[in-house]
Tab-separated table of C-alpha atoms and ligand atoms in Angstrom:
chain	number	residue	atom	x	y	z
W	1	UNK	CA	208.520	-192.781	64.665
W	2	UNK	CA	210.215	-191.927	61.366
W	3	UNK	CA	213.693	-193.516	61.079
W	4	UNK	CA	216.225	-190.782	60.438
W	5	UNK	CA	219.586	-191.591	58.803
W	6	UNK	CA	220.893	-188.228	60.041
W	7	UNK	CA	220.307	-189.138	63.659
W	8	UNK	CA	223.025	-191.772	64.303
W	9	UNK	CA	224.406	-189.512	66.948
W	10	UNK	CA	226.637	-189.790	69.972
W	11	UNK	CA	223.898	-187.919	71.819
W	12	UNK	CA	221.172	-190.456	71.041
W	13	UNK	CA	223.527	-193.245	72.138
W	14	UNK	CA	224.269	-191.547	75.472
W	15	UNK	CA	220.872	-190.006	76.187
W	16	UNK	CA	219.601	-190.016	79.743
W	17	UNK	CA	216.571	-192.144	80.362
W	18	UNK	CA	213.408	-190.487	79.164
W	19	UNK	CA	209.801	-191.518	78.748
W	20	UNK	CA	207.014	-188.945	78.940
W	21	UNK	CA	204.131	-189.706	81.174
W	22	UNK	CA	201.287	-191.150	79.069
W	23	UNK	CA	198.505	-188.629	78.542
W	24	UNK	CA	194.924	-189.446	77.646
W	25	UNK	CA	192.924	-186.543	79.083
W	26	UNK	CA	191.135	-183.770	77.303
W	27	UNK	CA	193.485	-181.735	75.149
W	28	UNK	CA	192.606	-178.235	76.289
W	29	UNK	CA	195.010	-175.744	77.778
W	30	UNK	CA	195.847	-172.060	78.043
W	31	UNK	CA	198.906	-172.608	75.868
W	32	UNK	CA	199.684	-175.146	73.115
W	33	UNK	CA	203.338	-175.377	72.178
W	34	UNK	CA	204.305	-176.911	68.815
W	35	UNK	CA	207.820	-178.355	68.838
W	36	UNK	CA	209.859	-180.128	71.539
W	37	UNK	CA	213.277	-178.514	71.023
W	38	UNK	CA	214.993	-175.990	73.274
W	39	UNK	CA	212.638	-173.152	72.241
W	40	UNK	CA	209.395	-175.030	72.768
W	41	UNK	CA	210.537	-176.694	75.974
W	42	UNK	CA	211.874	-173.511	77.535
W	43	UNK	CA	208.679	-171.676	76.612
W	44	UNK	CA	206.457	-174.469	77.935
W	45	UNK	CA	208.366	-174.660	81.231
W	46	UNK	CA	208.342	-170.899	81.720
W	47	UNK	CA	204.653	-170.660	80.868
W	48	UNK	CA	203.819	-173.385	83.401
W	49	UNK	CA	205.884	-171.624	86.034
W	50	UNK	CA	203.746	-168.530	85.415
W	51	UNK	CA	200.596	-170.478	86.117
W	52	UNK	CA	199.404	-171.255	82.559
W	53	UNK	CA	198.193	-174.733	81.747
W	54	UNK	CA	200.340	-176.011	78.899
W	55	UNK	CA	200.355	-178.883	76.356
W	56	UNK	CA	203.412	-179.412	74.151
W	57	UNK	CA	203.140	-181.345	70.903
W	58	UNK	CA	206.229	-182.870	69.323
W	59	UNK	CA	205.963	-184.545	65.889
W	60	UNK	CA	208.749	-187.066	66.642
W	61	UNK	CA	210.358	-187.175	70.086
W	62	UNK	CA	211.830	-184.592	72.474
W	63	UNK	CA	215.085	-183.213	71.061
W	64	UNK	CA	214.514	-184.743	67.624
W	65	UNK	CA	215.450	-181.542	65.787
W	66	UNK	CA	218.548	-179.370	65.918
W	67	UNK	CA	218.349	-179.228	69.717
W	68	UNK	CA	219.275	-182.902	70.013
W	69	UNK	CA	221.952	-182.898	67.286
W	70	UNK	CA	223.954	-179.683	67.557
W	71	UNK	CA	227.605	-179.142	68.354
W	72	UNK	CA	226.785	-178.317	71.960
W	73	UNK	CA	228.732	-175.071	71.761
W	74	UNK	CA	227.454	-172.423	74.122
W	75	UNK	CA	228.555	-169.136	72.585
W	76	UNK	CA	227.394	-165.932	74.275
W	77	UNK	CA	225.764	-163.307	72.083
W	78	UNK	CA	224.113	-163.353	68.683
W	79	UNK	CA	225.504	-163.877	65.181
W	80	UNK	CA	226.046	-160.105	65.021
W	81	UNK	CA	228.884	-158.729	67.110
W	82	UNK	CA	227.915	-156.389	69.929
W	83	UNK	CA	229.577	-153.441	68.145
W	84	UNK	CA	227.573	-154.160	64.987
W	85	UNK	CA	224.388	-154.292	67.055
W	86	UNK	CA	225.167	-150.890	68.541
W	87	UNK	CA	226.087	-149.398	65.162
W	88	UNK	CA	222.904	-150.651	63.513
W	89	UNK	CA	220.351	-150.502	66.356
W	90	UNK	CA	221.640	-147.748	68.644
W	91	UNK	CA	222.978	-147.519	72.138
W	92	UNK	CA	219.855	-148.215	74.147
W	93	UNK	CA	218.868	-151.386	72.302
W	94	UNK	CA	222.470	-152.543	72.348
W	95	UNK	CA	222.547	-152.185	76.132
W	96	UNK	CA	219.345	-154.217	76.563
W	97	UNK	CA	220.377	-156.908	74.076
W	98	UNK	CA	223.801	-157.141	75.689
W	99	UNK	CA	222.239	-157.790	79.081
W	100	UNK	CA	220.042	-160.536	77.684
W	101	UNK	CA	222.344	-162.235	75.214
W	102	UNK	CA	225.786	-161.895	76.730
W	103	UNK	CA	225.490	-161.231	80.408
W	104	UNK	CA	222.667	-163.536	81.455
W	105	UNK	CA	223.073	-167.241	80.903
W	106	UNK	CA	219.657	-168.808	81.275
W	107	UNK	CA	220.875	-172.236	80.155
W	108	UNK	CA	223.287	-172.411	83.054
W	109	UNK	CA	220.548	-171.129	85.367
W	110	UNK	CA	218.177	-173.905	84.208
W	111	UNK	CA	220.853	-176.590	84.498
W	112	UNK	CA	221.628	-175.548	88.061
W	113	UNK	CA	218.033	-175.065	89.128
W	114	UNK	CA	216.786	-178.414	87.846
W	115	UNK	CA	220.020	-180.377	88.369
W	116	UNK	CA	220.198	-181.346	84.677
W	117	UNK	CA	223.002	-183.833	84.037
W	118	UNK	CA	224.353	-182.683	80.681
W	119	UNK	CA	228.165	-182.499	81.035
W	120	UNK	CA	228.275	-178.691	81.227
W	121	UNK	CA	231.812	-177.245	80.801
W	122	UNK	CA	233.038	-173.626	80.806
W	123	UNK	CA	235.011	-171.779	78.148
W	124	UNK	CA	234.642	-171.041	74.455
W	125	UNK	CA	237.569	-170.153	72.185
W	126	UNK	CA	237.001	-168.372	68.899
W	127	UNK	CA	240.068	-169.225	66.779
W	128	UNK	CA	241.280	-166.873	64.046
W	129	UNK	CA	241.735	-168.412	60.609
W	130	UNK	CA	243.684	-165.390	59.339
W	131	UNK	CA	245.699	-162.579	60.997
W	132	UNK	CA	242.988	-160.201	59.793
W	133	UNK	CA	240.359	-162.202	61.622
W	134	UNK	CA	242.476	-162.018	64.783
W	135	UNK	CA	242.792	-158.241	64.498
W	136	UNK	CA	238.999	-157.945	64.179
W	137	UNK	CA	238.474	-160.236	67.171
W	138	UNK	CA	240.799	-158.148	69.310
W	139	UNK	CA	239.000	-154.945	68.346
W	140	UNK	CA	235.690	-156.548	69.392
W	141	UNK	CA	237.181	-157.818	72.672
W	142	UNK	CA	238.460	-154.284	73.414
W	143	UNK	CA	235.010	-152.885	72.667
W	144	UNK	CA	233.264	-155.411	74.898
W	145	UNK	CA	235.590	-154.605	77.765
W	146	UNK	CA	235.495	-150.813	77.341
W	147	UNK	CA	231.776	-150.515	76.702
W	148	UNK	CA	230.313	-153.261	78.924
W	149	UNK	CA	233.136	-154.326	81.243
W	150	UNK	CA	232.888	-157.796	79.669
W	151	UNK	CA	236.236	-159.530	80.066
W	152	UNK	CA	237.625	-162.080	77.596
W	153	UNK	CA	241.143	-163.419	77.198
W	154	UNK	CA	243.211	-162.578	74.094
W	155	UNK	CA	245.329	-165.513	72.988
W	156	UNK	CA	248.394	-164.521	70.973
W	157	UNK	CA	249.226	-166.755	67.973
W	158	UNK	CA	252.223	-168.269	69.756
W	159	UNK	CA	250.026	-169.126	72.773
W	160	UNK	CA	247.309	-170.922	70.840
W	161	UNK	CA	249.063	-174.254	71.436
W	162	UNK	CA	248.046	-174.066	75.089
W	163	UNK	CA	244.400	-174.189	73.971
W	164	UNK	CA	244.327	-176.328	70.843
W	165	UNK	CA	246.900	-178.663	69.241
W	166	UNK	CA	246.920	-177.312	65.737
W	167	UNK	CA	249.138	-174.914	63.835
W	168	UNK	CA	246.295	-173.592	61.685
W	169	UNK	CA	245.308	-170.575	63.741
W	170	UNK	CA	246.523	-167.017	64.059
W	171	UNK	CA	245.388	-166.306	67.632
W	172	UNK	CA	242.007	-166.348	69.311
W	173	UNK	CA	239.734	-165.085	72.064
W	174	UNK	CA	238.691	-167.181	75.040
W	175	UNK	CA	235.359	-166.306	76.566
W	176	UNK	CA	235.016	-167.906	80.003
W	177	UNK	CA	231.254	-167.222	79.920
W	178	UNK	CA	230.856	-169.645	77.015
W	179	UNK	CA	231.149	-173.400	77.205
W	180	UNK	CA	229.689	-176.670	75.970
W	181	UNK	CA	227.188	-179.337	76.931
W	182	UNK	CA	225.375	-182.494	75.842
W	183	UNK	CA	222.499	-180.831	74.035
W	184	UNK	CA	220.083	-183.789	73.928
W	185	UNK	CA	220.439	-184.351	77.664
W	186	UNK	CA	219.799	-180.666	78.263
W	187	UNK	CA	216.606	-180.919	76.166
W	188	UNK	CA	215.519	-184.057	78.056
W	189	UNK	CA	216.274	-182.291	81.392
W	190	UNK	CA	214.134	-179.325	80.326
W	191	UNK	CA	211.361	-181.782	79.352
W	192	UNK	CA	211.524	-183.451	82.740
W	193	UNK	CA	211.432	-180.073	84.511
W	194	UNK	CA	208.500	-178.990	82.320
W	195	UNK	CA	206.618	-182.170	83.129
W	196	UNK	CA	207.256	-181.640	86.833
W	197	UNK	CA	205.873	-178.107	86.470
W	198	UNK	CA	202.680	-179.563	85.014
W	199	UNK	CA	203.286	-179.416	81.238
W	200	UNK	CA	201.620	-182.276	79.361
W	201	UNK	CA	204.041	-183.521	76.729
W	202	UNK	CA	202.673	-185.413	73.733
W	203	UNK	CA	205.286	-186.977	71.444
W	204	UNK	CA	204.784	-188.363	67.949
W	205	UNK	CA	201.998	-185.903	67.237
W	206	UNK	CA	202.274	-183.432	64.385
W	207	UNK	CA	200.263	-180.277	65.019
W	208	UNK	CA	199.290	-177.228	62.972
W	209	UNK	CA	198.682	-173.735	64.321
W	210	UNK	CA	195.034	-174.020	63.287
W	211	UNK	CA	194.467	-177.273	65.246
W	212	UNK	CA	196.421	-175.895	68.185
W	213	UNK	CA	194.384	-172.689	68.202
W	214	UNK	CA	191.256	-174.780	68.604
W	215	UNK	CA	192.716	-176.337	71.759
W	216	UNK	CA	194.309	-173.352	73.465
W	217	UNK	CA	194.068	-169.597	73.889
W	218	UNK	CA	197.724	-169.124	72.896
W	219	UNK	CA	199.912	-171.063	70.497
W	220	UNK	CA	203.704	-171.089	70.387
W	221	UNK	CA	205.173	-172.190	67.061
W	222	UNK	CA	208.643	-173.481	67.943
W	223	UNK	CA	209.293	-175.701	64.899
W	224	UNK	CA	212.434	-173.900	63.599
W	225	UNK	CA	213.339	-175.144	60.120
W	226	UNK	CA	210.044	-177.025	59.778
W	227	UNK	CA	208.073	-173.819	60.303
W	228	UNK	CA	207.277	-173.365	56.596
W	229	UNK	CA	205.441	-176.695	56.535
W	230	UNK	CA	202.768	-175.373	58.881
W	231	UNK	CA	203.046	-171.644	58.255
W	232	UNK	CA	204.313	-170.870	54.739
W	233	UNK	CA	204.464	-167.098	55.445
W	234	UNK	CA	206.910	-167.604	58.306
W	235	UNK	CA	208.793	-170.209	56.277
W	236	UNK	CA	209.903	-167.454	53.931
W	237	UNK	CA	212.174	-166.008	56.668
W	238	UNK	CA	214.581	-168.985	56.805
W	239	UNK	CA	216.385	-171.432	54.562
W	240	UNK	CA	217.701	-174.797	55.859
W	241	UNK	CA	221.448	-175.392	55.616
W	242	UNK	CA	222.555	-178.960	56.318
W	243	UNK	CA	225.405	-179.279	58.820
W	244	UNK	CA	227.218	-182.398	59.979
W	245	UNK	CA	228.974	-183.686	63.094
W	246	UNK	CA	231.109	-186.693	63.938
W	247	UNK	CA	232.258	-188.226	67.216
W	248	UNK	CA	235.547	-190.114	67.205
W	249	UNK	CA	236.151	-193.091	69.439
W	250	UNK	CA	237.488	-192.030	72.887
W	251	UNK	CA	241.029	-190.703	72.245
W	252	UNK	CA	244.074	-191.279	74.418
W	253	UNK	CA	245.423	-187.911	73.246
W	254	UNK	CA	242.133	-186.022	73.859
W	255	UNK	CA	243.436	-183.768	76.654
W	256	UNK	CA	246.460	-182.872	74.541
W	257	UNK	CA	244.203	-181.833	71.650
W	258	UNK	CA	242.185	-179.324	73.694
W	259	UNK	CA	244.119	-178.802	76.944
W	260	UNK	CA	241.633	-176.295	78.427
W	261	UNK	CA	238.599	-178.460	77.524
W	262	UNK	CA	236.920	-175.455	75.888
W	263	UNK	CA	234.479	-175.482	72.989
W	264	UNK	CA	236.331	-174.171	69.932
W	265	UNK	CA	234.921	-172.657	66.755
W	266	UNK	CA	236.894	-170.868	64.061
W	267	UNK	CA	236.385	-167.823	61.930
W	268	UNK	CA	236.016	-169.506	58.554
W	269	UNK	CA	232.765	-168.743	56.777
W	270	UNK	CA	231.958	-172.456	56.778
W	271	UNK	CA	233.333	-172.926	60.192
W	272	UNK	CA	234.864	-175.846	62.013
W	273	UNK	CA	233.574	-176.287	65.547
W	274	UNK	CA	234.612	-178.957	67.993
W	275	UNK	CA	235.007	-179.968	71.601
W	276	UNK	CA	235.601	-183.019	73.772
W	277	UNK	CA	232.775	-185.170	75.074
W	278	UNK	CA	232.685	-186.272	78.723
W	279	UNK	CA	234.201	-189.631	77.625
W	280	UNK	CA	237.027	-187.928	75.694
W	281	UNK	CA	235.856	-188.208	72.113
W	282	UNK	CA	236.401	-185.334	69.737
W	283	UNK	CA	232.994	-184.084	68.587
W	284	UNK	CA	233.691	-182.250	65.375
W	285	UNK	CA	231.406	-180.242	63.104
W	286	UNK	CA	232.542	-179.159	59.693
W	287	UNK	CA	231.235	-178.804	56.186
W	288	UNK	CA	227.819	-177.719	54.963
W	289	UNK	CA	225.492	-178.831	52.199
W	290	UNK	CA	222.924	-176.777	50.485
W	291	UNK	CA	220.693	-179.657	49.422
W	292	UNK	CA	218.574	-181.548	51.955
W	293	UNK	CA	220.109	-184.848	50.806
W	294	UNK	CA	222.851	-185.958	53.267
W	295	UNK	CA	226.185	-187.263	52.029
W	296	UNK	CA	226.163	-191.079	51.709
W	297	UNK	CA	228.900	-191.362	54.359
W	298	UNK	CA	228.799	-188.505	56.896
W	299	UNK	CA	232.030	-189.618	58.587
W	300	UNK	CA	233.873	-189.547	55.251
W	301	UNK	CA	232.388	-186.125	54.463
W	302	UNK	CA	233.510	-184.522	57.767
W	303	UNK	CA	236.839	-186.344	58.295
W	304	UNK	CA	238.899	-184.152	55.902
W	305	UNK	CA	237.938	-180.989	57.819
W	306	UNK	CA	239.122	-182.655	61.024
W	307	UNK	CA	242.313	-184.004	59.393
W	308	UNK	CA	243.206	-180.568	58.047
W	309	UNK	CA	243.288	-179.176	61.569
W	310	UNK	CA	244.516	-182.304	63.367
W	311	UNK	CA	246.695	-184.438	61.090
W	312	UNK	CA	247.779	-186.317	64.233
W	313	UNK	CA	244.318	-187.972	64.468
W	314	UNK	CA	243.506	-188.011	60.760
W	315	UNK	CA	242.912	-191.783	60.861
W	316	UNK	CA	241.136	-191.936	64.215
W	317	UNK	CA	238.160	-194.265	64.326
W	318	UNK	CA	234.854	-192.433	63.965
W	319	UNK	CA	231.997	-194.003	65.916
W	320	UNK	CA	229.146	-191.669	65.008
W	321	UNK	CA	228.185	-189.331	62.197
W	322	UNK	CA	224.988	-187.300	62.127
W	323	UNK	CA	223.533	-184.045	60.886
W	324	UNK	CA	220.647	-181.671	60.812
W	325	UNK	CA	219.309	-178.541	59.240
W	326	UNK	CA	220.314	-175.151	60.577
W	327	UNK	CA	217.530	-172.629	59.928
W	328	UNK	CA	219.291	-169.492	58.685
W	329	UNK	CA	217.682	-166.068	58.326
W	330	UNK	CA	218.695	-163.407	55.773
W	331	UNK	CA	220.636	-161.352	58.337
W	332	UNK	CA	221.510	-164.218	60.765
W	333	UNK	CA	219.441	-162.715	63.572
W	334	UNK	CA	216.625	-164.845	65.025
W	335	UNK	CA	213.121	-164.161	63.810
W	336	UNK	CA	210.830	-163.755	66.792
W	337	UNK	CA	207.347	-162.310	66.956
W	338	UNK	CA	203.654	-162.594	67.513
W	339	UNK	CA	200.679	-162.685	65.151
W	340	UNK	CA	197.442	-162.525	67.093
W	341	UNK	CA	197.429	-165.380	69.606
W	342	UNK	CA	200.369	-167.146	67.914
W	343	UNK	CA	203.951	-166.542	69.094
W	344	UNK	CA	206.955	-167.826	67.177
W	345	UNK	CA	210.760	-167.883	67.444
W	346	UNK	CA	212.941	-169.520	64.801
W	347	UNK	CA	215.976	-168.972	62.534
W	348	UNK	CA	218.702	-168.895	65.191
W	349	UNK	CA	221.217	-169.327	62.353
W	350	UNK	CA	223.561	-171.824	64.014
W	351	UNK	CA	223.698	-169.799	67.221
W	352	UNK	CA	220.710	-171.143	69.081
W	353	UNK	CA	222.029	-173.234	71.948
W	354	UNK	CA	221.879	-170.315	74.394
W	355	UNK	CA	219.384	-167.942	72.724
W	356	UNK	CA	216.566	-170.481	72.302
W	357	UNK	CA	216.103	-170.860	76.063
W	358	UNK	CA	216.032	-167.076	76.356
W	359	UNK	CA	213.535	-166.745	73.470
W	360	UNK	CA	211.238	-169.342	75.039
W	361	UNK	CA	211.319	-167.597	78.393
W	362	UNK	CA	210.656	-164.169	76.829
W	363	UNK	CA	207.601	-165.552	75.040
W	364	UNK	CA	206.262	-166.678	78.428
W	365	UNK	CA	207.048	-163.277	79.905
W	366	UNK	CA	205.167	-161.517	77.081
W	367	UNK	CA	202.221	-163.861	77.414
W	368	UNK	CA	202.035	-163.008	81.117
W	369	UNK	CA	201.822	-159.327	80.234
W	370	UNK	CA	205.344	-157.918	80.224
W	371	UNK	CA	206.374	-157.599	76.609
W	372	UNK	CA	209.248	-155.127	76.826
W	373	UNK	CA	212.052	-157.657	76.490
W	374	UNK	CA	210.153	-159.874	74.087
W	375	UNK	CA	209.632	-156.780	71.895
W	376	UNK	CA	213.374	-156.159	71.774
W	377	UNK	CA	213.621	-159.452	69.861
W	378	UNK	CA	210.409	-158.996	67.949
W	379	UNK	CA	211.765	-155.669	66.679
W	380	UNK	CA	215.056	-157.027	65.412
W	381	UNK	CA	215.415	-156.345	61.699
W	382	UNK	CA	213.994	-159.205	59.612
W	383	UNK	CA	213.321	-159.715	55.925
W	384	UNK	CA	211.895	-162.682	54.064
W	385	UNK	CA	214.189	-164.287	51.506
W	386	UNK	CA	213.442	-163.132	47.993
W	387	UNK	CA	212.318	-165.597	45.390
W	388	UNK	CA	209.133	-167.107	46.870
W	389	UNK	CA	208.665	-170.744	47.734
W	390	UNK	CA	210.710	-172.260	44.868
W	391	UNK	CA	213.543	-169.780	44.441
W	392	UNK	CA	214.301	-168.673	47.961
W	393	UNK	CA	216.607	-171.554	48.797
W	394	UNK	CA	218.569	-171.525	45.495
W	395	UNK	CA	219.061	-167.765	45.742
W	396	UNK	CA	220.205	-167.975	49.350
W	397	UNK	CA	222.570	-170.793	48.428
W	398	UNK	CA	224.145	-168.682	45.707
W	399	UNK	CA	224.881	-166.005	48.280
W	400	UNK	CA	226.362	-168.542	50.689
W	401	UNK	CA	228.515	-170.111	47.964
W	402	UNK	CA	229.934	-166.680	47.226
W	403	UNK	CA	231.046	-166.229	50.835
W	404	UNK	CA	232.430	-169.764	51.021
W	405	UNK	CA	234.472	-169.085	47.857
W	406	UNK	CA	235.747	-165.813	49.232
W	407	UNK	CA	236.829	-167.688	52.334
W	408	UNK	CA	238.713	-170.253	50.273
W	409	UNK	CA	240.474	-167.539	48.294
W	410	UNK	CA	241.462	-165.773	51.518
X	501	FAD	C1	224.214	-179.911	63.119
X	501	FAD	C2	223.878	-178.655	63.907
X	501	FAD	C3	224.867	-178.093	64.734
X	501	FAD	C4	224.574	-176.953	65.480
X	501	FAD	N1	225.522	-176.519	66.382
X	501	FAD	C5	225.234	-175.506	67.218
X	501	FAD	C6	226.128	-175.143	68.242
X	501	FAD	O1	227.183	-175.773	68.470
X	501	FAD	N2	225.826	-174.040	69.019
X	501	FAD	C7	224.686	-173.358	68.814
X	501	FAD	O2	224.456	-172.340	69.522
X	501	FAD	N3	223.735	-173.730	67.903
X	501	FAD	C8	223.985	-174.790	67.104
X	501	FAD	N4	223.062	-175.198	66.207
X	501	FAD	C9	221.751	-174.525	66.168
X	501	FAD	C10	220.818	-174.950	67.321
X	501	FAD	O3	220.891	-176.328	67.473
X	501	FAD	C11	219.385	-174.515	66.993
X	501	FAD	O4	219.350	-173.126	66.789
X	501	FAD	C12	218.408	-174.862	68.102
X	501	FAD	O5	218.545	-176.170	68.554
X	501	FAD	C13	216.949	-174.632	67.602
X	501	FAD	O6	216.076	-175.099	68.592
X	501	FAD	P1	214.537	-175.088	68.357
X	501	FAD	O7	213.876	-175.626	69.570
X	501	FAD	O8	214.086	-173.746	67.898
X	501	FAD	O9	214.305	-176.053	67.102
X	501	FAD	P2	214.451	-177.664	67.023
X	501	FAD	O10	215.377	-178.206	68.029
X	501	FAD	O11	214.693	-178.002	65.578
X	501	FAD	O12	212.998	-178.163	67.438
X	501	FAD	C14	211.885	-178.102	66.600
X	501	FAD	C15	210.995	-179.301	66.897
X	501	FAD	O13	209.743	-179.149	66.282
X	501	FAD	C16	209.270	-180.412	65.896
X	501	FAD	N5	208.253	-180.209	64.909
X	501	FAD	C17	208.383	-179.735	63.639
X	501	FAD	N6	207.185	-179.631	63.043
X	501	FAD	C18	206.249	-180.000	63.945
X	501	FAD	C19	204.815	-180.062	63.930
X	501	FAD	N7	204.124	-179.714	62.850
X	501	FAD	N8	204.166	-180.518	65.047
X	501	FAD	C20	204.860	-180.849	66.168
X	501	FAD	N9	206.246	-180.795	66.219
X	501	FAD	C21	206.923	-180.373	65.122
X	501	FAD	C22	210.517	-181.110	65.379
X	501	FAD	O14	210.376	-182.526	65.379
X	501	FAD	C23	211.587	-180.612	66.368
X	501	FAD	O15	211.786	-181.525	67.441
X	501	FAD	C24	223.323	-176.341	65.419
X	501	FAD	C25	222.334	-176.871	64.574
X	501	FAD	C26	222.599	-178.026	63.843
X	501	FAD	C27	221.523	-178.623	62.980
């Protein structure tokens, strides 16, 4: 196993027991899945439930990628607002996408069905960094309620203190359908459920689509930001943005920091996102880097973002610091599709904790012959980054720096 300096995580330290059953049989199956994150695991499990024989290959270990390192924020929807989806894609597609991405919560369904112990909590608050952001959030909340009967709670600026102990925000929206969880334990729970459904899981085995195609009738490429290593054409659709998290020591004042125990993310372009762990640590994500090299001291890199919001815990001990690459597409919508016998889903753009399980399940549905809902995703607008292999990341970074600067200048 490759040692990973970015993986000193609270999640790894509190992971549920996991060891895949050893496997030495013939490696032939109906379906070969490449990648043991949420997407690959959900797809593998759903394929097995539909009667396919399935092998899943994971280059490192289950949950090694973004799925085992993320902020654990379960935020309904996509990176586009529902009103933007309707404006760009029309009423009918908006209706169908709304049902899939907002109304149905397949993560919760999986957790309940398989009894996955992953500290699931309800409630997500989107906090407004500026009054203008709050106005836009309220317009969207009105739209969601009027158009879809989807109820959220508007939090006036003077009421924000009941949700989060900072003076930095200008109001917010609480979505009771959102929430947070321990992402690595969810991934491990999916793996256990997949194994129980007959999926053969092989860790520490790097696979390519060509090798996998020789072993199975269908291949699912679920390698997210690594996708370009094994399929350069698909790699052109995402760039990796490094993102970092810390976990403080358990805090006496934890309940006072986030009284409703919601997941909170704010409306800055480089956003802060945070929540409490089951043992009352603050798990805080903030700051991005556009090179693959991590900062020498992740805790020191993230602490100022936490201290800006919560000066009262500016000097709190930090027990863990870790990070990972978020695969971001040009338009921030996931890139999902099929080429011949190879299915793929990647580029969830920092919004994958809920949508990956859905994407995996829709791949299984399409493979079993009902492609209507899979096609909804496969037909989302998508464009490769300009600039080819060497320039695509620098060009994308320039664009992102522009937005970050705009954010800083208000
Ligand atoms: C720091 C961070 C914070 C985030 N916070 C949030 C959040 O709070 N909420 C949210 O919704 N989203 C968040 N995200 C995004 C979310 O985590 C991802 O969208 C999601 O986990 C992607 O899942 P995946 O299964 O597609 O990819 P991954 O989890 O990355 O899995 C891909 C797997 O493929 C394996 N692999 C790669 N190449 C090969 C190969 N050739 N052969 C075999 N295996 C291979 C890798 O080892 C890896 O395990 C965050 C991401 C990061 C990095």
